Short mmCIF file of C-alpha atoms in Angstrom, two decimals:
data_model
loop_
_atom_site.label_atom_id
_atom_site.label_comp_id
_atom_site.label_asym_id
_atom_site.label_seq_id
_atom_site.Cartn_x
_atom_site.Cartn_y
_atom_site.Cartn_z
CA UNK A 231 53.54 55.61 42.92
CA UNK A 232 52.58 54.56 46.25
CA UNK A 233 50.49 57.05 48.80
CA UNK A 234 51.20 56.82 52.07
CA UNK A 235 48.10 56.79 54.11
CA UNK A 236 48.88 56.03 57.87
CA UNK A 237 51.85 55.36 60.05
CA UNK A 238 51.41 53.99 63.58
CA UNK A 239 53.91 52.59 66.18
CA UNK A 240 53.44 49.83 68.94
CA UNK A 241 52.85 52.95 71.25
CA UNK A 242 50.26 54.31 69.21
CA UNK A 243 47.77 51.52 69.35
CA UNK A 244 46.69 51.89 72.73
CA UNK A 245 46.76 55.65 72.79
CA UNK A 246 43.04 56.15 73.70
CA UNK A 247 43.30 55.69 76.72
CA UNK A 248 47.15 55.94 77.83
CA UNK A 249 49.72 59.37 77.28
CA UNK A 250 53.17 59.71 77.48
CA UNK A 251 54.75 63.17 78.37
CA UNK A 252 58.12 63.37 77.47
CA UNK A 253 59.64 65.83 80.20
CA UNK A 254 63.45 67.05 79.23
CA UNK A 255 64.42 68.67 82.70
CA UNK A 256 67.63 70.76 81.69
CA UNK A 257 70.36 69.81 79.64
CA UNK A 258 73.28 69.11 82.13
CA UNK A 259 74.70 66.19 82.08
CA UNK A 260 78.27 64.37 83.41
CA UNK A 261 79.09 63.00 79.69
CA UNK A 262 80.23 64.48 77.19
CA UNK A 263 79.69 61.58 73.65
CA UNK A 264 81.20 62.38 70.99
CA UNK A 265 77.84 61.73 68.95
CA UNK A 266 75.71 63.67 71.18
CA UNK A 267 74.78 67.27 70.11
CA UNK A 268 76.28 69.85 72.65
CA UNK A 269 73.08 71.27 73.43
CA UNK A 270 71.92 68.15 75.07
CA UNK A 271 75.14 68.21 77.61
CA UNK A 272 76.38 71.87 77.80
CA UNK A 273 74.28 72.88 80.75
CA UNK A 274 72.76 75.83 79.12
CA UNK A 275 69.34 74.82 80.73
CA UNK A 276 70.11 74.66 84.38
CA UNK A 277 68.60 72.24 86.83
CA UNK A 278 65.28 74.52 88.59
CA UNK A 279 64.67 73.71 92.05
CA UNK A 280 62.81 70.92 92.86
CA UNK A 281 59.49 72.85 94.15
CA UNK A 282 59.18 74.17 90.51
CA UNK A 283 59.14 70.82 88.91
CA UNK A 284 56.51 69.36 91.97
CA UNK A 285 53.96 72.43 91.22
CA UNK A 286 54.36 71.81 87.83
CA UNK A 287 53.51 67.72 88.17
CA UNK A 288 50.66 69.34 90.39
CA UNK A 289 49.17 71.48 87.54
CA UNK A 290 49.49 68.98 84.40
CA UNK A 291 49.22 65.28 85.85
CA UNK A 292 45.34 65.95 87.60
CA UNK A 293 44.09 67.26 84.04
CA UNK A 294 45.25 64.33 82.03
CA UNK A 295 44.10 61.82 84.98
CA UNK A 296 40.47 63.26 83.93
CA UNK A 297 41.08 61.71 80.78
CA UNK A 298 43.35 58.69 80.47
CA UNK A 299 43.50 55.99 81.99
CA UNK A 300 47.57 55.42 82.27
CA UNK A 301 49.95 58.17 81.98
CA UNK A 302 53.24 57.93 81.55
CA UNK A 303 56.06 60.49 82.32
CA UNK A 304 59.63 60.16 80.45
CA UNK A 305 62.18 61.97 82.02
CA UNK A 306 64.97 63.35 79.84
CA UNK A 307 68.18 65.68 80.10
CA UNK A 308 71.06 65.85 80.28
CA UNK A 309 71.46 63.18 82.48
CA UNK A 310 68.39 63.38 84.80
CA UNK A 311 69.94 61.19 87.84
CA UNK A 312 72.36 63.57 88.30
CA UNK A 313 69.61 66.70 89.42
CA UNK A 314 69.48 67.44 92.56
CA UNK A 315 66.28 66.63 94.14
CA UNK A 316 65.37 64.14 91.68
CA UNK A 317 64.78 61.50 94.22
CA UNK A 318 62.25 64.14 95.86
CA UNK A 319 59.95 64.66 92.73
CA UNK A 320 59.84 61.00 91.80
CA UNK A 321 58.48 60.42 95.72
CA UNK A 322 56.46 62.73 95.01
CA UNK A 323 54.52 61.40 92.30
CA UNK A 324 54.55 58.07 93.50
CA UNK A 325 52.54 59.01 96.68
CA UNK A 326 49.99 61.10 95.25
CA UNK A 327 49.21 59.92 91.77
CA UNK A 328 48.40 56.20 91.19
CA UNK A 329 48.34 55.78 87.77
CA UNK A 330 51.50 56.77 86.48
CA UNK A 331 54.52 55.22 85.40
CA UNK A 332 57.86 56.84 85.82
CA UNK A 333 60.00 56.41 82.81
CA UNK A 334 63.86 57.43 82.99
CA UNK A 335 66.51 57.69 80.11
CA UNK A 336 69.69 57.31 81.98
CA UNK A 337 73.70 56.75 80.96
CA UNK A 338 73.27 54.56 84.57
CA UNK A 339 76.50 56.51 85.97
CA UNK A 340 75.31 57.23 89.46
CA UNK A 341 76.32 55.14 92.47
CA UNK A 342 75.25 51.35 93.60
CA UNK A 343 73.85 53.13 96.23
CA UNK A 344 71.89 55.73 94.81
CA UNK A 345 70.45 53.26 92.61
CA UNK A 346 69.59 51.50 95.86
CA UNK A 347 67.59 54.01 97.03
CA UNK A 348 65.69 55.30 93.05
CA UNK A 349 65.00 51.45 92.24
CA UNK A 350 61.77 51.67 94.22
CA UNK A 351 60.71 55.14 92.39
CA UNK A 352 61.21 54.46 89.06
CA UNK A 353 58.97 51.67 86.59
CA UNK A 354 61.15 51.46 83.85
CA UNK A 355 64.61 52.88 82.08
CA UNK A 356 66.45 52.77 78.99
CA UNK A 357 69.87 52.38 80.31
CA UNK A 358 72.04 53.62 77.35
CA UNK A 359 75.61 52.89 77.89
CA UNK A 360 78.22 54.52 76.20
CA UNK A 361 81.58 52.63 76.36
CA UNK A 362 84.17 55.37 76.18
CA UNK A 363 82.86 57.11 78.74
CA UNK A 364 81.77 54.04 81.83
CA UNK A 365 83.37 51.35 82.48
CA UNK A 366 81.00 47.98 82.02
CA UNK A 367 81.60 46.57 85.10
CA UNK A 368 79.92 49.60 86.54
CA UNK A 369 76.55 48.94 84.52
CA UNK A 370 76.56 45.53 85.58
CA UNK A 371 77.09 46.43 88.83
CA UNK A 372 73.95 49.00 88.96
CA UNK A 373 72.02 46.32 86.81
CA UNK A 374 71.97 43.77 89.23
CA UNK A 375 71.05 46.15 92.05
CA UNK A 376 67.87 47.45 90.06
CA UNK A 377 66.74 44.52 88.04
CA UNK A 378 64.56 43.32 90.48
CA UNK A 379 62.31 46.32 90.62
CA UNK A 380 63.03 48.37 87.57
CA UNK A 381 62.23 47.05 83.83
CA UNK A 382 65.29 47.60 81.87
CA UNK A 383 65.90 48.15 77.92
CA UNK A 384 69.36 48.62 77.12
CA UNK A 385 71.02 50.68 74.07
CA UNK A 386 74.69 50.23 73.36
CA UNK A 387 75.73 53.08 71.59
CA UNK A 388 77.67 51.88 68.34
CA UNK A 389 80.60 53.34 68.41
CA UNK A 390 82.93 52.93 65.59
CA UNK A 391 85.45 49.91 65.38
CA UNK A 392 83.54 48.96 69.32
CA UNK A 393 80.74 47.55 68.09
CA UNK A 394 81.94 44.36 68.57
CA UNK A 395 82.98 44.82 72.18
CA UNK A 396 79.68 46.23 72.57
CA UNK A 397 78.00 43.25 71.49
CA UNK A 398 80.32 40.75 73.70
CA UNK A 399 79.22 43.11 76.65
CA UNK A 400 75.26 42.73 75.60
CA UNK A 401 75.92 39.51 76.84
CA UNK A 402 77.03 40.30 79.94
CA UNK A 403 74.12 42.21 80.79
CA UNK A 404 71.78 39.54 79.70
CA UNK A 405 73.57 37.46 82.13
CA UNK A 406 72.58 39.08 85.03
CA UNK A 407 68.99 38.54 84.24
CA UNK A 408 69.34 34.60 84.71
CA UNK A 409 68.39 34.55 88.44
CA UNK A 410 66.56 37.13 91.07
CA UNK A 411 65.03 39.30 88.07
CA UNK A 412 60.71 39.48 87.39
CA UNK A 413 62.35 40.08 83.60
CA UNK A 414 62.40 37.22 81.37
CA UNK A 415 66.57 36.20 80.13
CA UNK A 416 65.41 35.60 76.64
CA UNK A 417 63.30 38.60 76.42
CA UNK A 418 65.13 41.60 77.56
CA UNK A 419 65.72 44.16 75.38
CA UNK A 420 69.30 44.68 74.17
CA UNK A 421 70.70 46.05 71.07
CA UNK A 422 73.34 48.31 69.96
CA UNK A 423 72.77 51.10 68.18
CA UNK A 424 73.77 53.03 64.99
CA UNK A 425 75.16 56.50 65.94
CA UNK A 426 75.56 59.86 64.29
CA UNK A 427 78.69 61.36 64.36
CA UNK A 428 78.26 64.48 66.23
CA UNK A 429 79.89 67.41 64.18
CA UNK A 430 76.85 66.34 61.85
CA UNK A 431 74.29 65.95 64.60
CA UNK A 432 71.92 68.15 63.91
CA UNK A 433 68.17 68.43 62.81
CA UNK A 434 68.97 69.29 59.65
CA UNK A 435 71.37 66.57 59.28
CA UNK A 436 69.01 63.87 60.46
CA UNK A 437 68.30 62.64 56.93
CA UNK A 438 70.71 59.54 57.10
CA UNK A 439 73.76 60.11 55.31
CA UNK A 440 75.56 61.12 58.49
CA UNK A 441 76.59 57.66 60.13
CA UNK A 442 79.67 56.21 61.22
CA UNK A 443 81.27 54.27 58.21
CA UNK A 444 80.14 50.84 59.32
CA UNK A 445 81.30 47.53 58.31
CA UNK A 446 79.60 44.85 57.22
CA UNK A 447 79.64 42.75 60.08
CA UNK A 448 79.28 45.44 62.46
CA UNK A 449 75.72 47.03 60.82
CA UNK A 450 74.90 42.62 61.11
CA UNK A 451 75.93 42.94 64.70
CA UNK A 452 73.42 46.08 65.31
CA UNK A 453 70.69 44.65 62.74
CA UNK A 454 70.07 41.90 65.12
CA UNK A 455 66.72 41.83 67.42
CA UNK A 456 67.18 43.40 70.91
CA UNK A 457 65.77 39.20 72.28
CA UNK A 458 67.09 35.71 71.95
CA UNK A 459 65.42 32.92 71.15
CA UNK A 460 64.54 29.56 74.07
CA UNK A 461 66.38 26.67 72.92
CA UNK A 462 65.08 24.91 76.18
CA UNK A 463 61.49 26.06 75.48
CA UNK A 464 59.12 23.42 76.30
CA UNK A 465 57.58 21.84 72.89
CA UNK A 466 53.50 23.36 72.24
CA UNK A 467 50.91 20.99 72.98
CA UNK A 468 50.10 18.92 70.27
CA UNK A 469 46.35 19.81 70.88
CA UNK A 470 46.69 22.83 70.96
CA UNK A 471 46.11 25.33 68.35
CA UNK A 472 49.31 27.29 66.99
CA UNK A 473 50.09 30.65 69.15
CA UNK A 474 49.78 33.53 66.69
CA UNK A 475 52.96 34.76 65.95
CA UNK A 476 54.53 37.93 65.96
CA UNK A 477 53.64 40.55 63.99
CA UNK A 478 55.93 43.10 62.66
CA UNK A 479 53.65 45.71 63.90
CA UNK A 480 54.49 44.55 67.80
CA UNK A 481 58.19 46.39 67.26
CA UNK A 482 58.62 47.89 64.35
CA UNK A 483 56.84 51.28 63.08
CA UNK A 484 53.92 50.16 60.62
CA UNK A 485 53.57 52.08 57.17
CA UNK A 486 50.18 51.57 55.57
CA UNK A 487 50.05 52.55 51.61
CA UNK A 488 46.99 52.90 49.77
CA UNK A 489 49.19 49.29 47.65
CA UNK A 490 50.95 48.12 50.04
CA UNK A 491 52.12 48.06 53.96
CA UNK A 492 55.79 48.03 55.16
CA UNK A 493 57.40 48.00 58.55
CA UNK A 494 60.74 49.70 59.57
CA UNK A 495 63.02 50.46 62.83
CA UNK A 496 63.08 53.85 63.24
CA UNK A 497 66.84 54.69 62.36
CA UNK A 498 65.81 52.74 59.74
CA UNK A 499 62.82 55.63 58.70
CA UNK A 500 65.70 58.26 59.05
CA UNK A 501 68.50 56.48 57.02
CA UNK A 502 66.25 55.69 53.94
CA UNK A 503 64.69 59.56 54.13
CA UNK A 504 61.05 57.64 54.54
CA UNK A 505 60.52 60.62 57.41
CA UNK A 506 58.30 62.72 55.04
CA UNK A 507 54.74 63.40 56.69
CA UNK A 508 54.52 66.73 55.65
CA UNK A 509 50.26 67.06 54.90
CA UNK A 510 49.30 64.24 56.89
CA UNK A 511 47.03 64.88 60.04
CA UNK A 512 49.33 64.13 63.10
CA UNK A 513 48.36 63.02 66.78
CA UNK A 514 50.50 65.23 68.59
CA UNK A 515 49.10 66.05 71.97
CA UNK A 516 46.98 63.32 72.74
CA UNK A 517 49.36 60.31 72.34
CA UNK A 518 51.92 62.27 73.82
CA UNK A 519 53.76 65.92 74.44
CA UNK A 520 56.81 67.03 75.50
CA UNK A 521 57.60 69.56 77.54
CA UNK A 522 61.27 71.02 76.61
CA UNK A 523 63.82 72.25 79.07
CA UNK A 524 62.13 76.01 79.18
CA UNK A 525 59.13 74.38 80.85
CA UNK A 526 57.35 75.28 77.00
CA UNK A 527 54.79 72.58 76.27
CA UNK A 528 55.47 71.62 72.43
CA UNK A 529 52.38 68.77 71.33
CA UNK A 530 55.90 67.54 70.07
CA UNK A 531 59.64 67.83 69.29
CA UNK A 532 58.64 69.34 65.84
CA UNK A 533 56.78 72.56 67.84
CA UNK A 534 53.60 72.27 65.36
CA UNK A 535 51.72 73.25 68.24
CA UNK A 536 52.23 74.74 71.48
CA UNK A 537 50.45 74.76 75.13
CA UNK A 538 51.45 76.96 77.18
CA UNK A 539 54.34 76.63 79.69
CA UNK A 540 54.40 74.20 83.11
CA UNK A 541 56.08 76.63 85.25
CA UNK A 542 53.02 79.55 85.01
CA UNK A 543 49.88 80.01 84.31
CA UNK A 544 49.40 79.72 80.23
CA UNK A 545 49.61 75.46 80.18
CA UNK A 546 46.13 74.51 78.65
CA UNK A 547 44.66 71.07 77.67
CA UNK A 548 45.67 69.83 74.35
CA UNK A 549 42.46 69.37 71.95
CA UNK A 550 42.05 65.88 70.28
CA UNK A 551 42.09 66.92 66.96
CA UNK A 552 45.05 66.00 65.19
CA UNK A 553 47.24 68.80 63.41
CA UNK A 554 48.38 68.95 59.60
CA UNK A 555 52.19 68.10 59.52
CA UNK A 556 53.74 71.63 58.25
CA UNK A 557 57.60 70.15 58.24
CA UNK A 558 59.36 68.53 55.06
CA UNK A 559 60.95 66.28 57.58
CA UNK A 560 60.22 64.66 61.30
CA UNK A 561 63.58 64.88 62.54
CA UNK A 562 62.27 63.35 66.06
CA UNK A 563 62.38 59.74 66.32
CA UNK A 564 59.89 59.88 69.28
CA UNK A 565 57.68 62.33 66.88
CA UNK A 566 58.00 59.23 64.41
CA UNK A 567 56.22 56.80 66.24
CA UNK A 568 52.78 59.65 66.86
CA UNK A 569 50.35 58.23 64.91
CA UNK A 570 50.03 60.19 61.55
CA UNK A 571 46.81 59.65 58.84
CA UNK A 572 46.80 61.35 55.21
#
């Protein structure tokens, strides 16, 4: 039988000298999915006011600037646009903290003009639309307000029997990256995703057997890569040597065996039940940390290991030694992609 002995993502090869701290702010949010667990949209964590968040950035971004080269901040809710003040703490660290990239996940709901006014604050989102709740002319709307200035992924939610409206509207978003956009048509990142149902949602039921009922063509639709390929590409240089080409590793979440080494998406890791690190030595805290919606900071979703809290007095530097996985599962798919070593 195989051992596993190391996992790493594309994130994780860098992480010397580069964090990401994934921030969740509160949990209110203006959707309500049906696949998206109730605790992430019932407002039971209330927006704080802004001055709270703004002392915390003061505390924890000056220690890790010590250390790293690049940080970068994900902000997470709830739906994050929708805080009031939001506008004010992402001004905030884009005047007094130059290296640091502001990272939003966003259901892209707020106005043309508020998006008008946040494009110029904010380095990158995943704009995940879900199609029973915003209309698509809306997204492409907002899309090509921002494009110029903010790098956009894009995740489709799969919803059952829509995937295939959801895939004629990937289109229409790629469109709007022909002209007036820094990002490349061919190359921006679009796919729709598998979804679990929500009544099932839950970290115990994170072990794959809770997804919609799929059809064949629609799991074909969402199997696809989130690029297209040039057709117009210019032909390579005779003379010149091949271009390496790409390597699994670049996208996909690399498992090394002691016979072998694989490479999987991440729903991918959940579905087939390959999420079993428990005894391996885990980088939580250095590659990233999260900080939940109590201000607690958790060196991941999993809670192996905690730091303190943002909003008083007990945050304190992570260490870089990794920690010994204690879970059967990782039920995180942003804990999936810390590196992990046996």
């Amino acid at each position: 039988m195989s051992i596993l002995k190391r996992v790493v993502s594309p994130l994780g090869k860098d992480a010397s000298h580069t964090i990401r701290i994934q921030w969740s702010l509160g949990n209110s949010c203006n959707f309500s999915c049906e696949y998206c667990p109730s605790e992430l949209h019932n407002g039971s964590y209330p927006w704080k006011p802004i001055q709270e968040y703004i002392n915390a950035v003061d505390k924890f971004l000056p220690i890790f600037a010590e250390h790293k080269d690049h940080i970068t901040i994900e902000f997470i809710g709830g739906e994050v646009t929708v805080m009031p003040g939001i506008l004010e703490l992402l001004s905030h660290i884009k005047t007094n903290y130059n290296n640091v990239t502001t990272f939003m996940f966003t259901n892209g709901s707020r106005t043309v003009r508020w998006w008008s006014q946040a494009k110029h604050l904010i380095d990158e989102i995943v704009y995940s639309y879900h199609i029973d709740s915003l209309d698509h002319t809306h997204m492409i709307e907002v899309v090509e307000e921002i494009k110029d200035s903010i790098y956009c992924s894009f995740h489709l939610a799969g919803v059952e029997g829509k995937v295939h409206e959801c895939d004629r509207i990937s289109y229409l978003i790629r469109d709007c990256f022909k002209q007036g956009s820094p990002q490349d048509y061919w190359n921006v990142n679009i796919n729709v995703k598998t979804m679990l149902v929500k009544e099932l949602n839950s970290r115990n039921a994170r072990m794959g057997q809770n997804f919609y009922e799929y059809t064949s063509d629609e799991l074909f639709i969402m199997q696809k890569q989130s690029w297209l390929e040039n057709p117009d590409a210019p032909p390579p240089d005779p003379n010149a040597p091949p271009p390496p080409k790409p390597h699994p590793s670049d996208w996909l979440i690399t498992f090394e065996y002691d016979d072998k080494t694989l490479y999987y998406e991440l729903d991918q890791i959940v579905k087939d039940k390959l999420n079993t690190f428990k005894g391996m030595k885990c980088s939580i805290g250095m590659e990233k940390f999260n900080i939940d919606m109590k201000g607690d900071v958790k060196s991941s979703w999993c809670g192996a290991k905690d730091y303190g809290n943002v909003y008083d007095n007990t945050f304190k530097m992570p260490e870089p030694s990794g920690t010994l996985c204690p879970f059967d599962y990782c039920n995180n798919l942003s804990d999936i992609q810390i590196s992990k070593n046996a």
